Coordinates of C-alpha atoms in Angstrom, one line a residue:
X1 CA -0.5 -0.4 0.0
X2 CA 3.2 2.4 0.6
X3 CA 3.6 2.2 -3.0
X4 CA 0.8 2.3 -4.2
X5 CA 0.1 5.8 -2.5
X6 CA 3.8 7.1 -3.3
X7 CA 2.7 6.6 -7.0
X8 CA -0.5 7.9 -6.7
X9 CA 1.6 11.2 -5.2
X10 CA 4.2 11.1 -7.8
X11 CA 0.8 11.0 -10.5
X12 CA -0.6 13.9 -8.9
X13 CA -3.9 11.5 -8.3
X14 CA -3.1 11.7 -4.1
X15 CA -2.7 14.8 -1.6
X16 CA 0.5 15.3 -1.0
X17 CA 0.8 12.8 2.2
X18 CA 3.6 10.4 4.1
X19 CA 2.8 7.7 2.2
X20 CA 4.3 5.5 4.7
X21 CA 1.8 6.3 7.5
X22 CA -0.9 6.6 4.9
X23 CA -0.2 3.0 3.4
X24 CA -0.2 1.7 6.7
X25 CA -3.2 3.6 8.0
X26 CA -4.8 1.4 4.2
X27 CA -3.4 -1.9 5.4
X28 CA -4.5 -1.7 9.1
X29 CA -8.1 -0.6 7.9
X30 CA -8.8 -4.5 6.6
X31 CA -8.7 -5.3 10.0
X32 CA -11.3 -2.7 11.3
X33 CA -14.3 -5.0 10.1
X34 CA -12.9 -8.6 11.2
X35 CA -11.8 -7.1 14.4
X36 CA -15.1 -5.3 15.5
X37 CA -18.0 -7.5 13.2
X38 CA -19.7 -8.3 16.7
X39 CA -20.9 -4.9 17.0
X40 CA -22.0 -4.7 12.8
X41 CA -23.4 -7.5 12.7
X42 CA -26.5 -6.9 13.6
X43 CA -26.8 -3.2 12.1
X44 CA -24.3 -2.8 9.0
X45 CA -23.2 -5.4 6.4
X46 CA -19.5 -6.2 5.4
X47 CA -20.3 -4.3 2.0
X48 CA -22.0 -1.8 3.7
X49 CA -18.7 -1.2 6.2
X50 CA -16.2 -1.5 3.8
X51 CA -18.3 1.1 1.8
X52 CA -17.8 3.6 4.3
X53 CA -14.4 3.2 4.7
X54 CA -13.2 3.1 0.9
X55 CA -15.1 6.8 0.8
X56 CA -13.7 8.1 3.9
X57 CA -9.9 7.4 3.0
X58 CA -9.9 7.8 -0.8
X59 CA -11.9 10.9 0.4
X60 CA -9.1 11.5 2.1
X61 CA -6.5 11.2 0.4
X62 CA -7.4 11.8 -3.1
X63 CA -7.2 15.8 -5.0
X64 CA -10.1 17.2 -5.9
X65 CA -8.6 17.7 -9.6
X66 CA -7.1 13.9 -9.4

């Protein structure tokens, strides 16, 4: 993920963020649902949680004009 973020920055798609920090954030985000599924299982599906996490993450790093 670090390399993907770094490449996105070089291509002007992502904001100028720290690729190591953000890459690791994205990698560890994948454990969010499995670690908290007891909380979500009666309210939201995996797909709903996944969509929110992706929108949040992309919204934080994508350039407006990217």
